[in-house]
PDB file of C-alpha atoms and ligand atoms in Angstrom:
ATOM      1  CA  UNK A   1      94.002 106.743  69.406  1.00  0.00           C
ATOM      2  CA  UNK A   2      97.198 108.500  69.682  1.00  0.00           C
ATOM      3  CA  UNK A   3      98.762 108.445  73.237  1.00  0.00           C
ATOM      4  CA  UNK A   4      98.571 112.081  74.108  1.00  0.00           C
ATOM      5  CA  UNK A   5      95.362 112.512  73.062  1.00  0.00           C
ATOM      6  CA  UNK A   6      94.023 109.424  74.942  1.00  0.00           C
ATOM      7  CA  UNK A   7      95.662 111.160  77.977  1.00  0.00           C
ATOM      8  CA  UNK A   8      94.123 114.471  77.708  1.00  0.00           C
ATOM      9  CA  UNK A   9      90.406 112.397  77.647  1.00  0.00           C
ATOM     10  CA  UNK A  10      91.755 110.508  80.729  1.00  0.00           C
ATOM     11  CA  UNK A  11      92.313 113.297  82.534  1.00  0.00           C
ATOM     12  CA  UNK A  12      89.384 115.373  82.244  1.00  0.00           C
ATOM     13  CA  UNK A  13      87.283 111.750  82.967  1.00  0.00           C
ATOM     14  CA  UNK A  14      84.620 112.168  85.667  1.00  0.00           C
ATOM     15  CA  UNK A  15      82.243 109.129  84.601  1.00  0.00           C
ATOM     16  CA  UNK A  16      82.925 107.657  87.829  1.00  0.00           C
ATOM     17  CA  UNK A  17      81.034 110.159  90.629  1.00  0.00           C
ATOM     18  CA  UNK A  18      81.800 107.789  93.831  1.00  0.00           C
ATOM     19  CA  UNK A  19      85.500 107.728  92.689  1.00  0.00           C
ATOM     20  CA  UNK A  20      85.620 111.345  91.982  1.00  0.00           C
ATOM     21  CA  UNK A  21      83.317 112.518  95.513  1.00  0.00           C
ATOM     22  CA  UNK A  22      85.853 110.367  97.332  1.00  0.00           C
ATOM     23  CA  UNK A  23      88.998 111.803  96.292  1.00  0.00           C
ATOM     24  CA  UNK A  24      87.795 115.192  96.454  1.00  0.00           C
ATOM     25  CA  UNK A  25      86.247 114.641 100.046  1.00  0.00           C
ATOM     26  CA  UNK A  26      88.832 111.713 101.920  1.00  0.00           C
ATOM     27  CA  UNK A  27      90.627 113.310 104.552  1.00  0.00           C
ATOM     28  CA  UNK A  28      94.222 113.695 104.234  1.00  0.00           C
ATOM     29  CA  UNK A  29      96.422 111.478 106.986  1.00  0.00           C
ATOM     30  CA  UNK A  30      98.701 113.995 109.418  1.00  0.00           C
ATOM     31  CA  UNK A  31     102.204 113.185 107.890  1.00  0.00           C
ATOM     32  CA  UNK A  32     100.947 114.255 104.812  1.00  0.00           C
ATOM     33  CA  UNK A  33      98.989 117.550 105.510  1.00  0.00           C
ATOM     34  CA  UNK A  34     101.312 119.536 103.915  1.00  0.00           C
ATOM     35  CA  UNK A  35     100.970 118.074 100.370  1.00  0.00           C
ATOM     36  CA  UNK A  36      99.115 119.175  97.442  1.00  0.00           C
ATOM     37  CA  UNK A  37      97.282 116.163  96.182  1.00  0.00           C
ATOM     38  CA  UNK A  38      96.671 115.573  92.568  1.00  0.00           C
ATOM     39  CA  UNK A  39      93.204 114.271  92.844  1.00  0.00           C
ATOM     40  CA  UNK A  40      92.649 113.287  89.096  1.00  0.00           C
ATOM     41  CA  UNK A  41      92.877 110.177  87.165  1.00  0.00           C
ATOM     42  CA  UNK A  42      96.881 108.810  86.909  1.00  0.00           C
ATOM     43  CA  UNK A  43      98.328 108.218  83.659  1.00  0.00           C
ATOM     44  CA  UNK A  44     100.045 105.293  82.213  1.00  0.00           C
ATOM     45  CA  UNK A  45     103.438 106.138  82.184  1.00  0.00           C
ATOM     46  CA  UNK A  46     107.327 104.541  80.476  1.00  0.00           C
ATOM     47  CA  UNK A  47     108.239 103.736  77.231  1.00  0.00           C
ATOM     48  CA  UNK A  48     104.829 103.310  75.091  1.00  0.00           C
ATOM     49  CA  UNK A  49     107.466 101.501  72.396  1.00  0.00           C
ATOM     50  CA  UNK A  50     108.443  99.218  74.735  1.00  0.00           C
ATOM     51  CA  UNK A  51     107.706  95.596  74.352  1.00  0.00           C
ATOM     52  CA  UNK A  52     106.269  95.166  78.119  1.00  0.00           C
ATOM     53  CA  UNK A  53     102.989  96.494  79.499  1.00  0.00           C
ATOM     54  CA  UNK A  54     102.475  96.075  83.424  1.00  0.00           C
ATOM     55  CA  UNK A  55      98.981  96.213  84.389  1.00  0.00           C
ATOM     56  CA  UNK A  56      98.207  97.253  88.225  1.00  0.00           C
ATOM     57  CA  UNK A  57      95.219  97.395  89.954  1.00  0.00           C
ATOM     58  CA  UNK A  58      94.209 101.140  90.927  1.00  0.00           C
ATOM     59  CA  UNK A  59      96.156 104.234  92.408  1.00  0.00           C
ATOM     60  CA  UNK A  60      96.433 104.631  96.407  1.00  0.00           C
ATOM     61  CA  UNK A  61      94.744 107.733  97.539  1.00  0.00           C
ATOM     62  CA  UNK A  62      98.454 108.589  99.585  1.00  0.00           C
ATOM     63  CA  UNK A  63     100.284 107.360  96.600  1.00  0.00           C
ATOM     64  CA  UNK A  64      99.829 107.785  93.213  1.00  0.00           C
ATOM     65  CA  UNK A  65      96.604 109.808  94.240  1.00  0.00           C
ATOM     66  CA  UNK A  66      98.377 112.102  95.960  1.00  0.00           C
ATOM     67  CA  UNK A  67     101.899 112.221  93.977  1.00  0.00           C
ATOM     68  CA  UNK A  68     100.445 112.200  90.613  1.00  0.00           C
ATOM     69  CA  UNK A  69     102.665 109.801  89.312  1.00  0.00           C
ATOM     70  CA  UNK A  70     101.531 105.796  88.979  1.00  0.00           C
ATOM     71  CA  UNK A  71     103.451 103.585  91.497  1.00  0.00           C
ATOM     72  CA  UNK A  72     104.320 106.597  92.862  1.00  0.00           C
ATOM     73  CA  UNK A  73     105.105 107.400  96.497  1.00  0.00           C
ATOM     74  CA  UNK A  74     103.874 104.536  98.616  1.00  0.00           C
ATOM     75  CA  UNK A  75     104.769 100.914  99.928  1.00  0.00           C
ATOM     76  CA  UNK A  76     103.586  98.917  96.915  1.00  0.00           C
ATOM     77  CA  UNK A  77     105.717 101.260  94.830  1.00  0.00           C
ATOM     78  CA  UNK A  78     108.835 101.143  96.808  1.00  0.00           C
ATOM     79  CA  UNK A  79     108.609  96.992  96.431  1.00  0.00           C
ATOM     80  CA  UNK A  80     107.344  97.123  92.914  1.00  0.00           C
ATOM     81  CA  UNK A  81     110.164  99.776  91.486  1.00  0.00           C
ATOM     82  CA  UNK A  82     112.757  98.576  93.492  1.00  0.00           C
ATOM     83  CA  UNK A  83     111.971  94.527  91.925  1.00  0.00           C
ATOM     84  CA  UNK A  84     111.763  96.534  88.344  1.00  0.00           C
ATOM     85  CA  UNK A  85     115.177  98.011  88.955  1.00  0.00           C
ATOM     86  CA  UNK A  86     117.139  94.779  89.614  1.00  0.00           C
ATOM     87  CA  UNK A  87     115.244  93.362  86.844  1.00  0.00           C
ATOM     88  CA  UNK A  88     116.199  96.177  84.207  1.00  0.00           C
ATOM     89  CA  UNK A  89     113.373  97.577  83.836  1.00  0.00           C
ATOM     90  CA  UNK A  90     113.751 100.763  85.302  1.00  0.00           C
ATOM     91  CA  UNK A  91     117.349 103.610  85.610  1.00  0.00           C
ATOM     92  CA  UNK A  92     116.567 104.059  89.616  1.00  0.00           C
ATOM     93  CA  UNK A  93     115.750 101.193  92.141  1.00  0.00           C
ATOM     94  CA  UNK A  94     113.083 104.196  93.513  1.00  0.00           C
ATOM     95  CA  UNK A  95     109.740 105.993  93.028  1.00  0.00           C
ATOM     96  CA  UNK A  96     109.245 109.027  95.100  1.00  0.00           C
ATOM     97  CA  UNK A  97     107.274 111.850  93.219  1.00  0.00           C
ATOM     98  CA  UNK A  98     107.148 113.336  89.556  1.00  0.00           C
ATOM     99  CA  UNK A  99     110.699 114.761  89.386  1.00  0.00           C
ATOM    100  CA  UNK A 100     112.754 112.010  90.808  1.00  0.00           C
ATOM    101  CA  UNK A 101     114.116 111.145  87.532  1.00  0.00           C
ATOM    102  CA  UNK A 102     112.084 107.643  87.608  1.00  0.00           C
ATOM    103  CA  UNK A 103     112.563 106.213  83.647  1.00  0.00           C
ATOM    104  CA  UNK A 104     111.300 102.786  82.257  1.00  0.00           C
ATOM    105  CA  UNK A 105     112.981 100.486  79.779  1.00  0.00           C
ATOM    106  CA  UNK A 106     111.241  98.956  77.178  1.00  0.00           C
ATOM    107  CA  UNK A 107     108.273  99.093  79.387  1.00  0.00           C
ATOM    108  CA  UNK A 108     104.891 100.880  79.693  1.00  0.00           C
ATOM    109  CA  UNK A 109     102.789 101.036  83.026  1.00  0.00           C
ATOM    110  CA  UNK A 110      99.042 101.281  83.521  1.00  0.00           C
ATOM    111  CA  UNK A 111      96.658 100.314  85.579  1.00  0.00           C
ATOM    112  CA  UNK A 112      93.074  99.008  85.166  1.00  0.00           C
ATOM    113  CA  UNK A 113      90.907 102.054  87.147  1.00  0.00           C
ATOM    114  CA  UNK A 114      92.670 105.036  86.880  1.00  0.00           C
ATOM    115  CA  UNK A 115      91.471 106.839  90.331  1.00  0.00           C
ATOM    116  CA  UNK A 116      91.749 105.863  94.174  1.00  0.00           C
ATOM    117  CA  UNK A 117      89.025 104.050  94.849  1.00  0.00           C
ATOM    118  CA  UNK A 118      87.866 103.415  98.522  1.00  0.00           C
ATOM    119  CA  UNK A 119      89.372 100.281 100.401  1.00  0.00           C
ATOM    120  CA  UNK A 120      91.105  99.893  97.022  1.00  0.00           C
ATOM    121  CA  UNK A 121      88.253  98.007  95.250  1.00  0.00           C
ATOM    122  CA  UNK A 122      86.447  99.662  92.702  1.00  0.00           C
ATOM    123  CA  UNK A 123      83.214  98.792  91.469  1.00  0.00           C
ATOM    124  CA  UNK A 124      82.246  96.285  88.894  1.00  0.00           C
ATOM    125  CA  UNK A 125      80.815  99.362  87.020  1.00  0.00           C
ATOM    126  CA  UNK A 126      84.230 101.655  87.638  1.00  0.00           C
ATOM    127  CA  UNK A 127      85.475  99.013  86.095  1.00  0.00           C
ATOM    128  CA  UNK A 128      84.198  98.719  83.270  1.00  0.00           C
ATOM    129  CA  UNK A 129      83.983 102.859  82.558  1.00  0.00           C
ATOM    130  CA  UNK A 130      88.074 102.546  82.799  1.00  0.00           C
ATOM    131  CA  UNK A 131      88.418  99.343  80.837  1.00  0.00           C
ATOM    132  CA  UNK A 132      88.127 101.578  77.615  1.00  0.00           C
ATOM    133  CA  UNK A 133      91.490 103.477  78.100  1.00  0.00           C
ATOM    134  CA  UNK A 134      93.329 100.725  79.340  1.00  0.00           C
ATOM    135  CA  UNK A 135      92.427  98.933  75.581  1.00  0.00           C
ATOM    136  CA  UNK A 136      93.737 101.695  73.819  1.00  0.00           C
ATOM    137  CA  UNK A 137      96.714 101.493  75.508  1.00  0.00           C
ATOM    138  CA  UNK A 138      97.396  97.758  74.707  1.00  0.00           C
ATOM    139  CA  UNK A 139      96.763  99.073  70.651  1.00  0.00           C
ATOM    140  CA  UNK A 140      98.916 101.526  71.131  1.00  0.00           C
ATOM    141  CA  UNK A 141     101.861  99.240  71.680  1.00  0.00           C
ATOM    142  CA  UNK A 142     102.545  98.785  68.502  1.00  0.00           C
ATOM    143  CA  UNK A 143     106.262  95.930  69.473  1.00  0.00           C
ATOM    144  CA  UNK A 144     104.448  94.428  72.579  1.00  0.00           C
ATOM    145  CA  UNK A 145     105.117  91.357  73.421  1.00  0.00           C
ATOM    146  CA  UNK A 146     103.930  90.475  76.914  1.00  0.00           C
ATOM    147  CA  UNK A 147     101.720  92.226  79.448  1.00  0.00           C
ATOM    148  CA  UNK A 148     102.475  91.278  82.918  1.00  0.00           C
ATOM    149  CA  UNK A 149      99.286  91.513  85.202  1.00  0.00           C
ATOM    150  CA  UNK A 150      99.611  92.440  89.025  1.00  0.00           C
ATOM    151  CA  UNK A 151      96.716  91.151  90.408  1.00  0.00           C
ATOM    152  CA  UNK A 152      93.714  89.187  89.530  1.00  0.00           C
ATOM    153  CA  UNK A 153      91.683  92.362  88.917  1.00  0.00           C
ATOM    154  CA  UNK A 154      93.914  93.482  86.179  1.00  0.00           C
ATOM    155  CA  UNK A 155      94.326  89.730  84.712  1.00  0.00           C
ATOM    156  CA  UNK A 156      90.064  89.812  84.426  1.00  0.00           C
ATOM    157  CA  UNK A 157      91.034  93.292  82.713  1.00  0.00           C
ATOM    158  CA  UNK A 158      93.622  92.206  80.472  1.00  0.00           C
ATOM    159  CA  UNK A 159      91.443  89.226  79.239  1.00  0.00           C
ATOM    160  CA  UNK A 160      88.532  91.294  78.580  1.00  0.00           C
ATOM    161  CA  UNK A 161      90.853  92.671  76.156  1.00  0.00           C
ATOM    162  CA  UNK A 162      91.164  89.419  74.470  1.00  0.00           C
ATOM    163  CA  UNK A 163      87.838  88.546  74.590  1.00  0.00           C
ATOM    164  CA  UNK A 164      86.722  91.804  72.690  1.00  0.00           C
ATOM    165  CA  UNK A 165      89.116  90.954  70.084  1.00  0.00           C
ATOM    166  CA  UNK A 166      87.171  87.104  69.940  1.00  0.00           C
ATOM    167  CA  UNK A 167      90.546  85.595  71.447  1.00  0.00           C
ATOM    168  CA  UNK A 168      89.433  82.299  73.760  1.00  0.00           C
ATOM    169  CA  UNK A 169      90.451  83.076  76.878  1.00  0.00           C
ATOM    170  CA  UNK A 170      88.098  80.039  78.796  1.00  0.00           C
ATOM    171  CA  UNK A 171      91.193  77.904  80.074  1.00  0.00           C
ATOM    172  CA  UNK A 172      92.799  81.253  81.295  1.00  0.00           C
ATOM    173  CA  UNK A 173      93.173  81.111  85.314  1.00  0.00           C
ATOM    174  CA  UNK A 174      95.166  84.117  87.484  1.00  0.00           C
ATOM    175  CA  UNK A 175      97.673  81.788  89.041  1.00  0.00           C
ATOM    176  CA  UNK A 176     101.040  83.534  90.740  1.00  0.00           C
ATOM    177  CA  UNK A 177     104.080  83.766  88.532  1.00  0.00           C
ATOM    178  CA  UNK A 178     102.574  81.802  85.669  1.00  0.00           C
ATOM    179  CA  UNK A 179     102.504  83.381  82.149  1.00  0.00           C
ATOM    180  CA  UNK A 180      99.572  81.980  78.840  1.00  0.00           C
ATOM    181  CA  UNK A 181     100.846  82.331  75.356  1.00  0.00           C
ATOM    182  CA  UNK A 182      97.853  84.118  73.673  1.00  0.00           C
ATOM    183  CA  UNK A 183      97.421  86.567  70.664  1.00  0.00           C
ATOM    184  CA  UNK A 184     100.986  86.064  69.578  1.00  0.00           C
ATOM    185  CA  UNK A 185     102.334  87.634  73.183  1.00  0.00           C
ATOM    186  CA  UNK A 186     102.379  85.950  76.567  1.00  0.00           C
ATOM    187  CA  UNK A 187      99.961  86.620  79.359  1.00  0.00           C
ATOM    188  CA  UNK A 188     101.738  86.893  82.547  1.00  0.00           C
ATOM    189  CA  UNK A 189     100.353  87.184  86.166  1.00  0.00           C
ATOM    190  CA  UNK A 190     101.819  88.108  89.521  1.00  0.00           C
ATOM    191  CA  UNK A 191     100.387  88.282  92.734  1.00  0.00           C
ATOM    192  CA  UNK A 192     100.133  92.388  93.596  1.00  0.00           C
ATOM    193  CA  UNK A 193     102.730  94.082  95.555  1.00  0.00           C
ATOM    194  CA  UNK A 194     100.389  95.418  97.797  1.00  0.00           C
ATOM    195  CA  UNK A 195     101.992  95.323 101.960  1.00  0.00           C
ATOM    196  CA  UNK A 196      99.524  92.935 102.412  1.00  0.00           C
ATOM    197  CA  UNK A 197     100.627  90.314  99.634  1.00  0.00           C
ATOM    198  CA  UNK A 198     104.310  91.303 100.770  1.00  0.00           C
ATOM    199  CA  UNK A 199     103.956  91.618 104.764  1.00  0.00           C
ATOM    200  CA  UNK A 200     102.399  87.738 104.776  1.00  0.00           C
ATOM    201  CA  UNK A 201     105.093  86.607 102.391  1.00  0.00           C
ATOM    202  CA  UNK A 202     102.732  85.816  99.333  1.00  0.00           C
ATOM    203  CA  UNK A 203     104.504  87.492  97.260  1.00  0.00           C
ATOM    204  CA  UNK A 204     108.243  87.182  97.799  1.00  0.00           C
ATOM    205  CA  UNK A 205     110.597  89.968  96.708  1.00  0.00           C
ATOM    206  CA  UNK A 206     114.113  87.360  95.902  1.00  0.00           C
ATOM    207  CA  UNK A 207     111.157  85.160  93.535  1.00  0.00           C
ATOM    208  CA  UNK A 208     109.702  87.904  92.048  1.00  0.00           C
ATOM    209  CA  UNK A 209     112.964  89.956  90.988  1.00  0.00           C
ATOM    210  CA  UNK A 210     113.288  86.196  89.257  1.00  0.00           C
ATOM    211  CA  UNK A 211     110.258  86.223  87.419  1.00  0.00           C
ATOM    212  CA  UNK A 212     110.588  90.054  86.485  1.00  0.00           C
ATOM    213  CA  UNK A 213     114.530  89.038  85.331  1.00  0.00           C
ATOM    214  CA  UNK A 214     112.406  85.932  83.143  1.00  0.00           C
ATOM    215  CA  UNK A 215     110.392  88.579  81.742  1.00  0.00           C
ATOM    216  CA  UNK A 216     112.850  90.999  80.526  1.00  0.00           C
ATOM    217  CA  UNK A 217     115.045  87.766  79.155  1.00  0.00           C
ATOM    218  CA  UNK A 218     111.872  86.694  77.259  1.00  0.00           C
ATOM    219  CA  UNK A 219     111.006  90.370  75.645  1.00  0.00           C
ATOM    220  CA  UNK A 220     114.988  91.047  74.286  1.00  0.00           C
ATOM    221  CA  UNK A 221     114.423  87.158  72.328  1.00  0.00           C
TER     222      UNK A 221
HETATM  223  S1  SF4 B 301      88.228 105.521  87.273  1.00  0.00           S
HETATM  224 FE1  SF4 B 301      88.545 105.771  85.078  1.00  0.00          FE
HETATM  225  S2  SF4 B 301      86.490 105.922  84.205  1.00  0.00           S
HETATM  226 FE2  SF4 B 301      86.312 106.302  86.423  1.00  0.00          FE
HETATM  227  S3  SF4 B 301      86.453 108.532  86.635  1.00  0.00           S
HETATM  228 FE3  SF4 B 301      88.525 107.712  86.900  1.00  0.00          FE
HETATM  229  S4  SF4 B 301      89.438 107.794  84.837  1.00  0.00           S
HETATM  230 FE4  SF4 B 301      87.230 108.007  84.589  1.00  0.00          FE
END
């Protein structure tokens, strides 16, 4: 499916009623009682042409809930965009809201449920109702070559992907920093730069600029 047109379906999604009651109910922290929230599924956004595809796990409902904008406007975005930038992946180390200018390089960014879910876990079954989009995004990348998954949830997603398309995926294991050669692309995984994963150093920001800088070396070969 074409990209835009994908996105238009996205947007007017609703197949998940907890996810859609719970943005359109949570109550809104103090600091940000001024804000519109956007309250809708978040897009995949960069360079669909690119030859990366990042894979997070679902939006914040204060950050890309409420911006708009994936990796948009929180803590997990200020570590993520700011690791993409010294990697060369993105033209500003920064990811504030829709018109700060934020542009990808050869890179494309989704994630694997497309609204805020509560606690930030969705649902086995939210899961699945998203897994759709994020598919046609992968065959929309028509020069990928790697898709780096942050988290274990969007690894699982990411090798659902692979199993539809009868790929063995069996010895595949979400291990931090690692990377699979499968499908004619590599498979790599990160730990997710949610505060918690950074505030107990378990994911470390010098190692992970590292990895990212592997990464972008690996996609220019
Ligand atoms: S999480 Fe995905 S499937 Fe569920 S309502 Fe949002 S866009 Fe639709």
């Amino acid at each position: 499916m074409d990209i835009n047109a994908l996105n238009k379906t996205i947007l007017k999604c609703e197949k998940c009623k907890r996810l859609v009651d719970y943005r359109n109910n949570k109550e809104v922290p103090l600091k940000f009682k001024n804000c519109k929230y956007w309250n809708k599924p978040i897009l995949g956004y960069g360079d669909i042409n690119g030859r990366l595809l990042v894979i997070g796990l679902a939006p914040a409902f204060n950050g890309g809930n409420r911006t708009g904008r994936i990796f948009t406007g929180d803590k997990s975005s200020d570590f993520l965009i700011s690791s993409l930038y010294e990697a060369g992946f993105t033209n500003i180390p920064t990811s504030e809201n829709k018109n700060d200018g934020l542009k990808y390089n050869n890179m494309y960014i989704s994630l694997a449920v497309r609204c805020a879910p509560p606690d930030n876990i969705p649902l086995k079954s939210e899961i699945m109702n998203c897994s759709g989009y994020l598919y046609d995004e992968i065959d929309s990348m028509k020069n990928l070559k790697a898709i780096l998954c942050l988290g274990k949830l969007a690894f699982d997603s990411a090798l659902s992907y692979f199993k539809l398309k009868n790929v063995n995926t069996k010895e595949l294991k979400f291990v931090n920093a690692k990377y699979y050669e499968i499908d004619n692309m590599r498979l790599y995984s990160s730990y997710h730069p949610s505060p918690r994963n950074v505030n107990t150093k378990l994911l470390k920001k010098d190692e992970f600029i590292n990895f990212l800088k592997d990464i972008n070396k690996y996609i220019k070969s």
